[in-house]
PDB file of C-alpha atoms in Angstrom:
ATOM      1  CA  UNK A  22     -19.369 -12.705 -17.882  1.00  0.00           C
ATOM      2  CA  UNK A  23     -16.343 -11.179 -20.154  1.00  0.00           C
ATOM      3  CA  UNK A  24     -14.470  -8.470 -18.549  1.00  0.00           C
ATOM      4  CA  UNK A  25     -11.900  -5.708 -19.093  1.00  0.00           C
ATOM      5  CA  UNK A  26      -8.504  -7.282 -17.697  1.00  0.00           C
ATOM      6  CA  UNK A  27      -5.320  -4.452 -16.976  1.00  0.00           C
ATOM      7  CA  UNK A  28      -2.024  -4.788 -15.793  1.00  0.00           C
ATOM      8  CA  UNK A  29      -0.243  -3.948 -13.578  1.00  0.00           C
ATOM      9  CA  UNK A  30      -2.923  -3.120 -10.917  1.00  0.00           C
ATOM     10  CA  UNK A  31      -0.420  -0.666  -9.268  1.00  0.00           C
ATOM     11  CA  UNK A  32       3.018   0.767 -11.437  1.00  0.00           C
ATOM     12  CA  UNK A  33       5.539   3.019  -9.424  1.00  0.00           C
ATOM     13  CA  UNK A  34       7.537   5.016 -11.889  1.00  0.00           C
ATOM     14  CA  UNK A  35      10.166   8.062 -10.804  1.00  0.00           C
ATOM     15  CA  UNK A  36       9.114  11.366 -12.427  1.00  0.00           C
ATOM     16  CA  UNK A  37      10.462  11.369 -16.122  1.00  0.00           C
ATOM     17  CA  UNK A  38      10.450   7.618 -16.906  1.00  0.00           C
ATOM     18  CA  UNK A  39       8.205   5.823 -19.392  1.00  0.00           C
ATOM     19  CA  UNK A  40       5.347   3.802 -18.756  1.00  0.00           C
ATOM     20  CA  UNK A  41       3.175   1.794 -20.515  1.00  0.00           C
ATOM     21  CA  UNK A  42      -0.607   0.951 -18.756  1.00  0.00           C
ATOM     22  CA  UNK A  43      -1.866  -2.377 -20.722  1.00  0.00           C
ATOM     23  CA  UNK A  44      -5.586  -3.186 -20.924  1.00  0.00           C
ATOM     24  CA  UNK A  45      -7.020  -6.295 -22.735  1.00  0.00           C
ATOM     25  CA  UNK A  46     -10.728  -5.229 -23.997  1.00  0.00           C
ATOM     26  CA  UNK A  47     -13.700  -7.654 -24.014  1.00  0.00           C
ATOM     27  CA  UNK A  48     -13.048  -9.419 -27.375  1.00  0.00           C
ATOM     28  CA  UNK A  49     -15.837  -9.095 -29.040  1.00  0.00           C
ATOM     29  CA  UNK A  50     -15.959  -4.729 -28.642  1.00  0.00           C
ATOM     30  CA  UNK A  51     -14.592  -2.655 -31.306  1.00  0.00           C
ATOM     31  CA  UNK A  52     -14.606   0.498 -29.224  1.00  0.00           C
ATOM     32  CA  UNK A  53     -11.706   1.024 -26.324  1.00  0.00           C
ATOM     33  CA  UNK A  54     -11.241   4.057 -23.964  1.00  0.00           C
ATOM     34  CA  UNK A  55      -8.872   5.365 -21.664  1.00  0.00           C
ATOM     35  CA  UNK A  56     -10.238   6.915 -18.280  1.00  0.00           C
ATOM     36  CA  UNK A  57      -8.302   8.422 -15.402  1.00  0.00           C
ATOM     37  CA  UNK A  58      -9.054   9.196 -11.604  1.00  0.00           C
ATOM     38  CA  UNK A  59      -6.861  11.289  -9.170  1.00  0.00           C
ATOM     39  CA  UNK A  60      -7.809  10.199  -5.829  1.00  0.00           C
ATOM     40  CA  UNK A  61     -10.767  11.808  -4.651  1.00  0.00           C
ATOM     41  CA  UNK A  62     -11.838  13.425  -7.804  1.00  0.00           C
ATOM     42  CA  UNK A  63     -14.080  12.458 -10.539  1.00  0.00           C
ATOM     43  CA  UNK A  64     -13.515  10.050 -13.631  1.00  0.00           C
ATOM     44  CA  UNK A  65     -12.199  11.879 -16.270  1.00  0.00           C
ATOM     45  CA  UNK A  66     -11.973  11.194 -20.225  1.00  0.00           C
ATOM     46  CA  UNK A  67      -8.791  10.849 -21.931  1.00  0.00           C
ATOM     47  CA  UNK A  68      -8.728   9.164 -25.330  1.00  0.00           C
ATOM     48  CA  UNK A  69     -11.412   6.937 -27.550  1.00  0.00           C
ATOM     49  CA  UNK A  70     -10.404   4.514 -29.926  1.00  0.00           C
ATOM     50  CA  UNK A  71     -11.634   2.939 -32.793  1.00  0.00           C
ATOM     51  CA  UNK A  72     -11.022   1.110 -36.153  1.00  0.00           C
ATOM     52  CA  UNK A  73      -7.346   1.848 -35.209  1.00  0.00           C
ATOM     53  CA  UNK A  74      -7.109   5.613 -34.748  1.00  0.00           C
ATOM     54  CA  UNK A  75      -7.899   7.934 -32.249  1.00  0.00           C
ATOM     55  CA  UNK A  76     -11.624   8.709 -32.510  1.00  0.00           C
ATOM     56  CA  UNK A  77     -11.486  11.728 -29.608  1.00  0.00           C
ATOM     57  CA  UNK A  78      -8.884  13.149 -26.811  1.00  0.00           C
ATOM     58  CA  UNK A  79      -9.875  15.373 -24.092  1.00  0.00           C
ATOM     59  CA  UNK A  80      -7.079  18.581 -22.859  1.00  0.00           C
ATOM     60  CA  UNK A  81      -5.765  16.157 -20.916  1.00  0.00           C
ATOM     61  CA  UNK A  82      -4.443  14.260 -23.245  1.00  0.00           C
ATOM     62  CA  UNK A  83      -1.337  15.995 -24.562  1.00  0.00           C
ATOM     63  CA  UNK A  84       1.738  14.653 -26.965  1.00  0.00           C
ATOM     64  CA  UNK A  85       3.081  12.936 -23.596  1.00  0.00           C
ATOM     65  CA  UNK A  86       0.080  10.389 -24.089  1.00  0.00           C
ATOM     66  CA  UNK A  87       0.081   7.618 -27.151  1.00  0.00           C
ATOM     67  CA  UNK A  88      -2.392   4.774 -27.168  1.00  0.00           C
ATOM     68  CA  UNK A  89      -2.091   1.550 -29.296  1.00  0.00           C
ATOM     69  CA  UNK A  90      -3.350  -1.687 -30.545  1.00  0.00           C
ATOM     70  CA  UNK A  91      -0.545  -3.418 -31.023  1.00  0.00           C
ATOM     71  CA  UNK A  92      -2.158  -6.756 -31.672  1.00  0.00           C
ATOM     72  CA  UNK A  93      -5.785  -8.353 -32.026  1.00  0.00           C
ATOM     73  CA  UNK A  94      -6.231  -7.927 -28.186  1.00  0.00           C
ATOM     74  CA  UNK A  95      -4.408  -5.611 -26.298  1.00  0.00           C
ATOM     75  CA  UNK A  96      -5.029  -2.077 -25.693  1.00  0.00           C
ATOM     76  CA  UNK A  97      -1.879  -0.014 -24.399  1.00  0.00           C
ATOM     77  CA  UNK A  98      -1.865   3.730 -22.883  1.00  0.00           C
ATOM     78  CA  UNK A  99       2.084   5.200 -23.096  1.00  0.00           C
ATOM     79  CA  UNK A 100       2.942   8.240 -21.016  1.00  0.00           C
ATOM     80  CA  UNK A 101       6.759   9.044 -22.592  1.00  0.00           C
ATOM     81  CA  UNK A 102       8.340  11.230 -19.376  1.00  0.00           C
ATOM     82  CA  UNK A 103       5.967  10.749 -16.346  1.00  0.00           C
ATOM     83  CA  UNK A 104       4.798  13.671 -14.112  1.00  0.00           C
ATOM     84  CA  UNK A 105       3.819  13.863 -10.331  1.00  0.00           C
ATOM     85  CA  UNK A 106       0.532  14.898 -11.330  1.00  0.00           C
ATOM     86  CA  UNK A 107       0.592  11.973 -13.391  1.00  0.00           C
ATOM     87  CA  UNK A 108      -0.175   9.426 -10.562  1.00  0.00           C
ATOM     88  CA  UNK A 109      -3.867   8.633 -10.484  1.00  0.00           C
ATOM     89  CA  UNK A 110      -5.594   5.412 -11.368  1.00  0.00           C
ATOM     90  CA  UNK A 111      -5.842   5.046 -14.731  1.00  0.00           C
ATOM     91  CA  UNK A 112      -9.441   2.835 -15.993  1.00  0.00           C
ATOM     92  CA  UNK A 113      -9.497   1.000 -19.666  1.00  0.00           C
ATOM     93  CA  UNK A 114     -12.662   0.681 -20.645  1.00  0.00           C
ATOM     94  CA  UNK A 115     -14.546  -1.167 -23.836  1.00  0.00           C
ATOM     95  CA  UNK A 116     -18.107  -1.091 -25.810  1.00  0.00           C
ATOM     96  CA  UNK A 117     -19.390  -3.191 -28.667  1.00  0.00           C
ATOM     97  CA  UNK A 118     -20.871  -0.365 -30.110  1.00  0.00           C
ATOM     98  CA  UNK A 119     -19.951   3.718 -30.333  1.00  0.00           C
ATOM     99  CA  UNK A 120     -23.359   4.866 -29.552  1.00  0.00           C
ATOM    100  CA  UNK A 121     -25.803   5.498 -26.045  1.00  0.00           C
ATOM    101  CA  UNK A 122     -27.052   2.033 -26.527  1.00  0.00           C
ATOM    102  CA  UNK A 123     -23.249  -0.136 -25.661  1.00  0.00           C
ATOM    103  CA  UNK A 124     -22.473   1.301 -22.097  1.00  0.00           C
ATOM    104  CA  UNK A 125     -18.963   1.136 -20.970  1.00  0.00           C
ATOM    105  CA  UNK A 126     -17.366  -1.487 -19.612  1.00  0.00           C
ATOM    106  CA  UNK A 127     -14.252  -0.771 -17.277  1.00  0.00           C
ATOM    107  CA  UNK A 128     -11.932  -2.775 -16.151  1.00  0.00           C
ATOM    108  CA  UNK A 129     -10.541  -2.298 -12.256  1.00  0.00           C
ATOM    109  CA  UNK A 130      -7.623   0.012 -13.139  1.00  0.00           C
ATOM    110  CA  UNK A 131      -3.850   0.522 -13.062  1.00  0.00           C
ATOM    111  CA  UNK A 132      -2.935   2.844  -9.935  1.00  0.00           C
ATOM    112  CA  UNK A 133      -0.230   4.862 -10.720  1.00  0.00           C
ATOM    113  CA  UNK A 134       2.193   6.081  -8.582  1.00  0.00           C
ATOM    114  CA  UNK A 135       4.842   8.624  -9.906  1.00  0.00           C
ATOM    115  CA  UNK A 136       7.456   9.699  -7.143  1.00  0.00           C
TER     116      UNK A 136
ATOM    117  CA  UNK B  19     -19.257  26.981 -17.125  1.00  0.00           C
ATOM    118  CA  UNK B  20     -19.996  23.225 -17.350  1.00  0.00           C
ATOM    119  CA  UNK B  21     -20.810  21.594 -13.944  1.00  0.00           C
ATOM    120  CA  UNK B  22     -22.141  18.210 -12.485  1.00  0.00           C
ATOM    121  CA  UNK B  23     -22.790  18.061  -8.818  1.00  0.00           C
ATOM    122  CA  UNK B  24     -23.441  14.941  -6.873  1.00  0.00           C
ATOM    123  CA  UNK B  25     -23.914  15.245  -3.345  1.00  0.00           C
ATOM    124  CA  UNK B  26     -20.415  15.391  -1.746  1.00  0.00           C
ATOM    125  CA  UNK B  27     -21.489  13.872   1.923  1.00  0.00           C
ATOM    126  CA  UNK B  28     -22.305  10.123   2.171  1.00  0.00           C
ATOM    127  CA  UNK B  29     -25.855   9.654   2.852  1.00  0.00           C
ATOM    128  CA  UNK B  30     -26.679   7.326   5.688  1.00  0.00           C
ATOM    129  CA  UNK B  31     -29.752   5.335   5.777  1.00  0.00           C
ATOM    130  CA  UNK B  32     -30.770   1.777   6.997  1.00  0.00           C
ATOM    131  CA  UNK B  33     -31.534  -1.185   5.765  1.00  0.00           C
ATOM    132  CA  UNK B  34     -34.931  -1.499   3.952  1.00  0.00           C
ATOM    133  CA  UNK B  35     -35.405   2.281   3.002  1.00  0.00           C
ATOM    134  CA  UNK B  36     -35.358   3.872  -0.114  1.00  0.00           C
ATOM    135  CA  UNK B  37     -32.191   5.527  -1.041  1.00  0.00           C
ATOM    136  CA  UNK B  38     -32.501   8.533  -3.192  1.00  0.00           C
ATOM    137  CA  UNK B  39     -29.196  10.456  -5.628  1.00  0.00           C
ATOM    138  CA  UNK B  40     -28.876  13.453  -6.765  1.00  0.00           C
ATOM    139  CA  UNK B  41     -27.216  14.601  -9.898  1.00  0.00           C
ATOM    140  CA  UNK B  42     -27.691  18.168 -10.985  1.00  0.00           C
ATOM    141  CA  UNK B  43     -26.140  19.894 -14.330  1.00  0.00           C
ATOM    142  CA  UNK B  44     -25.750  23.204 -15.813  1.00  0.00           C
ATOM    143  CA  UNK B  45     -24.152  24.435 -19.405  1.00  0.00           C
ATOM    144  CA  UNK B  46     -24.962  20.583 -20.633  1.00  0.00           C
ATOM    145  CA  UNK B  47     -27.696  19.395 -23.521  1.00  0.00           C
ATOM    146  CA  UNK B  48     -27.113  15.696 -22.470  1.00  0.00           C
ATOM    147  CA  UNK B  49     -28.413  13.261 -25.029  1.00  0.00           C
ATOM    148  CA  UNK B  50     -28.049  10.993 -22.207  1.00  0.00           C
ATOM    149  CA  UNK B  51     -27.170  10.257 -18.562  1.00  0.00           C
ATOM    150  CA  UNK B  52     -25.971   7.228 -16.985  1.00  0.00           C
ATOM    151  CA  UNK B  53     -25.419   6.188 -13.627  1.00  0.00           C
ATOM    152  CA  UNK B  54     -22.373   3.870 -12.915  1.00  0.00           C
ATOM    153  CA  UNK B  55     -21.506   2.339  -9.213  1.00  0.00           C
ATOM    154  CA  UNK B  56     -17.983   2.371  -8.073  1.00  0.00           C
ATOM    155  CA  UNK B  57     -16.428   0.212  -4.837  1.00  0.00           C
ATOM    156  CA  UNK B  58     -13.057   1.333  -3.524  1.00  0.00           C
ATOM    157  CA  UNK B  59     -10.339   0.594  -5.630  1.00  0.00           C
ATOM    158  CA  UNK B  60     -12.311  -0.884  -8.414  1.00  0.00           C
ATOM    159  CA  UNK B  61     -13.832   0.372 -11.600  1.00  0.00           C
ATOM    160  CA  UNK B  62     -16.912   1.947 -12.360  1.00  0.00           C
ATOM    161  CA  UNK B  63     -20.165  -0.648 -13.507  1.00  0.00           C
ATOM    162  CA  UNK B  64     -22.743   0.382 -15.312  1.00  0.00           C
ATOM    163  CA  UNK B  65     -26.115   0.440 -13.723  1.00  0.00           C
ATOM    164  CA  UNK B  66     -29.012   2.370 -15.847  1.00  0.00           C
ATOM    165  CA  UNK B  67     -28.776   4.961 -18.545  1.00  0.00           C
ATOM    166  CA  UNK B  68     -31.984   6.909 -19.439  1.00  0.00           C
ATOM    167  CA  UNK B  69     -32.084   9.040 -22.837  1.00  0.00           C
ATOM    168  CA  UNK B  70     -33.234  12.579 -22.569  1.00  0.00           C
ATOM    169  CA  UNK B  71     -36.534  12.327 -24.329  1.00  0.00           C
ATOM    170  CA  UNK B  72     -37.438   9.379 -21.344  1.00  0.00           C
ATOM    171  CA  UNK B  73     -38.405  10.542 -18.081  1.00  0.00           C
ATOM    172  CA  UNK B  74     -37.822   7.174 -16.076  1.00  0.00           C
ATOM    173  CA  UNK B  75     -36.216   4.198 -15.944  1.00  0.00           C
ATOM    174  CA  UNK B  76     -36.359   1.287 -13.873  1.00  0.00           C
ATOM    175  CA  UNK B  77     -34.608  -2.257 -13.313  1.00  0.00           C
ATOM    176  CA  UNK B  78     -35.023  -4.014 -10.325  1.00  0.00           C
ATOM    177  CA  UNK B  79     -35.176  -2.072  -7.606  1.00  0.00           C
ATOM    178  CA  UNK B  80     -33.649   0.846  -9.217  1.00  0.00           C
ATOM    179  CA  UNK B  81     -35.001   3.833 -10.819  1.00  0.00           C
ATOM    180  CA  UNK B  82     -33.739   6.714 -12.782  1.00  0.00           C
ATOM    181  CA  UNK B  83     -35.336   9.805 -13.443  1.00  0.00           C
ATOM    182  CA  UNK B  84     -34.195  12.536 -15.992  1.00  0.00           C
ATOM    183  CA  UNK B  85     -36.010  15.817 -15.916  1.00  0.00           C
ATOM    184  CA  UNK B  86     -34.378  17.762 -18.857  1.00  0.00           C
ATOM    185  CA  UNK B  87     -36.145  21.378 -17.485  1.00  0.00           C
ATOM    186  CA  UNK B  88     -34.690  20.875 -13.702  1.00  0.00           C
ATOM    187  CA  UNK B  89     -31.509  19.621 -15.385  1.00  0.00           C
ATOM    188  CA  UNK B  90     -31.330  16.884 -12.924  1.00  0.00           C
ATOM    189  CA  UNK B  91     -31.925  12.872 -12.626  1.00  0.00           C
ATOM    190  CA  UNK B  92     -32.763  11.085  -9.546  1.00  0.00           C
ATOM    191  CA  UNK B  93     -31.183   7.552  -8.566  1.00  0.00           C
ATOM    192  CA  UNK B  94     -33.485   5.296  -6.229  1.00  0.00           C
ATOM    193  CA  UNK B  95     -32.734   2.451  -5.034  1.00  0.00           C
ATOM    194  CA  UNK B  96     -35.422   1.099  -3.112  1.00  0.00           C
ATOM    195  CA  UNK B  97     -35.445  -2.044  -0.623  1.00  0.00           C
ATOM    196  CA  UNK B  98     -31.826  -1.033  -0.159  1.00  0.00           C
ATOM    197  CA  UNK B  99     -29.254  -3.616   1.438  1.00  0.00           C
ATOM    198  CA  UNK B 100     -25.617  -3.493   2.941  1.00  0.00           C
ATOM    199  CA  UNK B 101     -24.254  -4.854  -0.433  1.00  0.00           C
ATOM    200  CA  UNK B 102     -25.809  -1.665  -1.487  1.00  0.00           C
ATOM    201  CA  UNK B 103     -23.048   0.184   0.352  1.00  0.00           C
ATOM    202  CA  UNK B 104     -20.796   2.105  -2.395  1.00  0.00           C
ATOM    203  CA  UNK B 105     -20.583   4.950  -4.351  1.00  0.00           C
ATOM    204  CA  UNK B 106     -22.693   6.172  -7.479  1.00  0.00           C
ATOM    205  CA  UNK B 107     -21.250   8.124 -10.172  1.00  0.00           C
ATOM    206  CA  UNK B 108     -23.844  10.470 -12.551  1.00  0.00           C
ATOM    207  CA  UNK B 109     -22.025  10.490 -16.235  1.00  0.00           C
ATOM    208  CA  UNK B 110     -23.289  12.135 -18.937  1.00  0.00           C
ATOM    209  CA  UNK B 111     -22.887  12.276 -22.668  1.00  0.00           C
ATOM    210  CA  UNK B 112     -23.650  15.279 -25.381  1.00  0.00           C
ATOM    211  CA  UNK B 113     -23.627  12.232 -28.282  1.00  0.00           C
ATOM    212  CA  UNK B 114     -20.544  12.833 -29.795  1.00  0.00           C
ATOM    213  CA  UNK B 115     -20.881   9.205 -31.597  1.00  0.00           C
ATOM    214  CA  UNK B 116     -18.730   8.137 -28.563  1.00  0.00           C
ATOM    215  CA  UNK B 117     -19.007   7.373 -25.292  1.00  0.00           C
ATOM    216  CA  UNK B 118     -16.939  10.491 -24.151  1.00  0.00           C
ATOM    217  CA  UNK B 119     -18.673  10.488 -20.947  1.00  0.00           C
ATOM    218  CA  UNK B 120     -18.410  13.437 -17.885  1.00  0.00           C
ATOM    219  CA  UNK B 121     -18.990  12.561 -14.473  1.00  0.00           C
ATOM    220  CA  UNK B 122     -19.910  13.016 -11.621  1.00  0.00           C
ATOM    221  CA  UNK B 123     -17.986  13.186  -8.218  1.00  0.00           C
ATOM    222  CA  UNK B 124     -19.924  10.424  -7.068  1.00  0.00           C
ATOM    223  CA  UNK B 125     -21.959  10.215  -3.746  1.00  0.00           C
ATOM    224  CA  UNK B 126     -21.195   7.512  -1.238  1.00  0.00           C
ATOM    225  CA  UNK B 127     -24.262   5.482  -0.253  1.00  0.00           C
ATOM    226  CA  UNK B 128     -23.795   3.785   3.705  1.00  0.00           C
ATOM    227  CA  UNK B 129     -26.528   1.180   4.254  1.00  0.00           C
ATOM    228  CA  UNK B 130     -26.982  -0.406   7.835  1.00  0.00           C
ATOM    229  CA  UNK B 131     -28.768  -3.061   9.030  1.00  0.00           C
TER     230      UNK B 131
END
């Protein structure tokens, strides 16, 4: 079965460096998201994606954050100058579809450590 | 203001029982809720969704219920086996067009043989 594929599966970044999370989306889906979990706390939206624009953000989600398709298969997340609070695994996730009826699918995540 | 609550203690219970979730919600109008299980260190998979004009779902030997008055669905999972063992994350979505889900905390289901 296709699956969402991200790398690296763990990043450690000092506080005020860039990083970029990559995330390569089932091919055939047309819809990517961005996801993040601090440990012990719920999943929590950051950023949908379609037809090359930003579809939706959550708070979360300030100017720090850019995402990108830079090619026909890759899905990137950029946080410019990294915070503690930062660190948290980060989930890509992909649907065919935009509506109820294409549930996401994630991929296992990028933990991210910011020291 | 805007809450889901999912059980916060693991619930115990051995092999061959029925396993039953919670997932309560206030200050929502979900269009529709989906349940998700999550191992440790991996990412959520999708298990059932239910719409909010359904009142259950089943595949297998789960089953999803969705009562839209209570504001709460119910996650069985009957027959229930070790490999059962993880936790389950309620999500729901107020149909924005995308899947800008909210979720759950997640309860952590321990089966024993």
């Amino acid at each position: 079965e296709p699956e969402v594929t991200q790398t690296p599966s763990h990043q450690v970044t000092q506080m005020g460096q860039e990083v970029i999370l990559r995330c390569v989306p089932i091919s055939n889906h047309l819809y990517f998201y961005w996801y993040r979990q601090i440990l012990g706390q719920k999943v929590e939206f950051l950023v949908s994606f379609y037809n090359n624009e930003i579809s939706e953000k959550s708070e979360i989600f300030d100017d720090q954050f850019s995402v990108e398709r830079p090619d026909g298969s890759n899905f990137t997340l950029k946080i410019r100058s990294t915070k503690l609070e930062d660190s948290a695994m980060y989930f890509c996730a992909s649907t065919k579809g935009g509506a109820y009826n294409s549930p996401l699918h994630f991929g296992n995540g990028t933990r991210l450590t910011v020291t | 203001s805007q809450k889901i609550e999912q059980n916060s203690e693991a619930l115990n219970i051995q092999e061959g029982k029925t396993a039953t979730l919670t997932c309560n919600y206030t200050n929502y109008s979900p269009a529709y809720l989906q349940w998700y299980r999550q191992d440790p260190g991996r990412g959520p998979v999708f298990l059932l969704l239910i719409r909010e004009n359904e009142k259950e779902k089943r595949k297998e030997r789960l089953k999803v219920t969705f009562d839209t008055t209570l504001k709460q669905s119910l996650f069985h999972i009957t027959a229930s086996q070790p490999a059962d063992s993880a936790t389950y994350l309620c999500a729901l979505d107020e149909d924005t067009g995308f899947q800008k889900l909210v979720f759950g905390t997640g309860t952590r289901l321990l089966v024993s043989p």
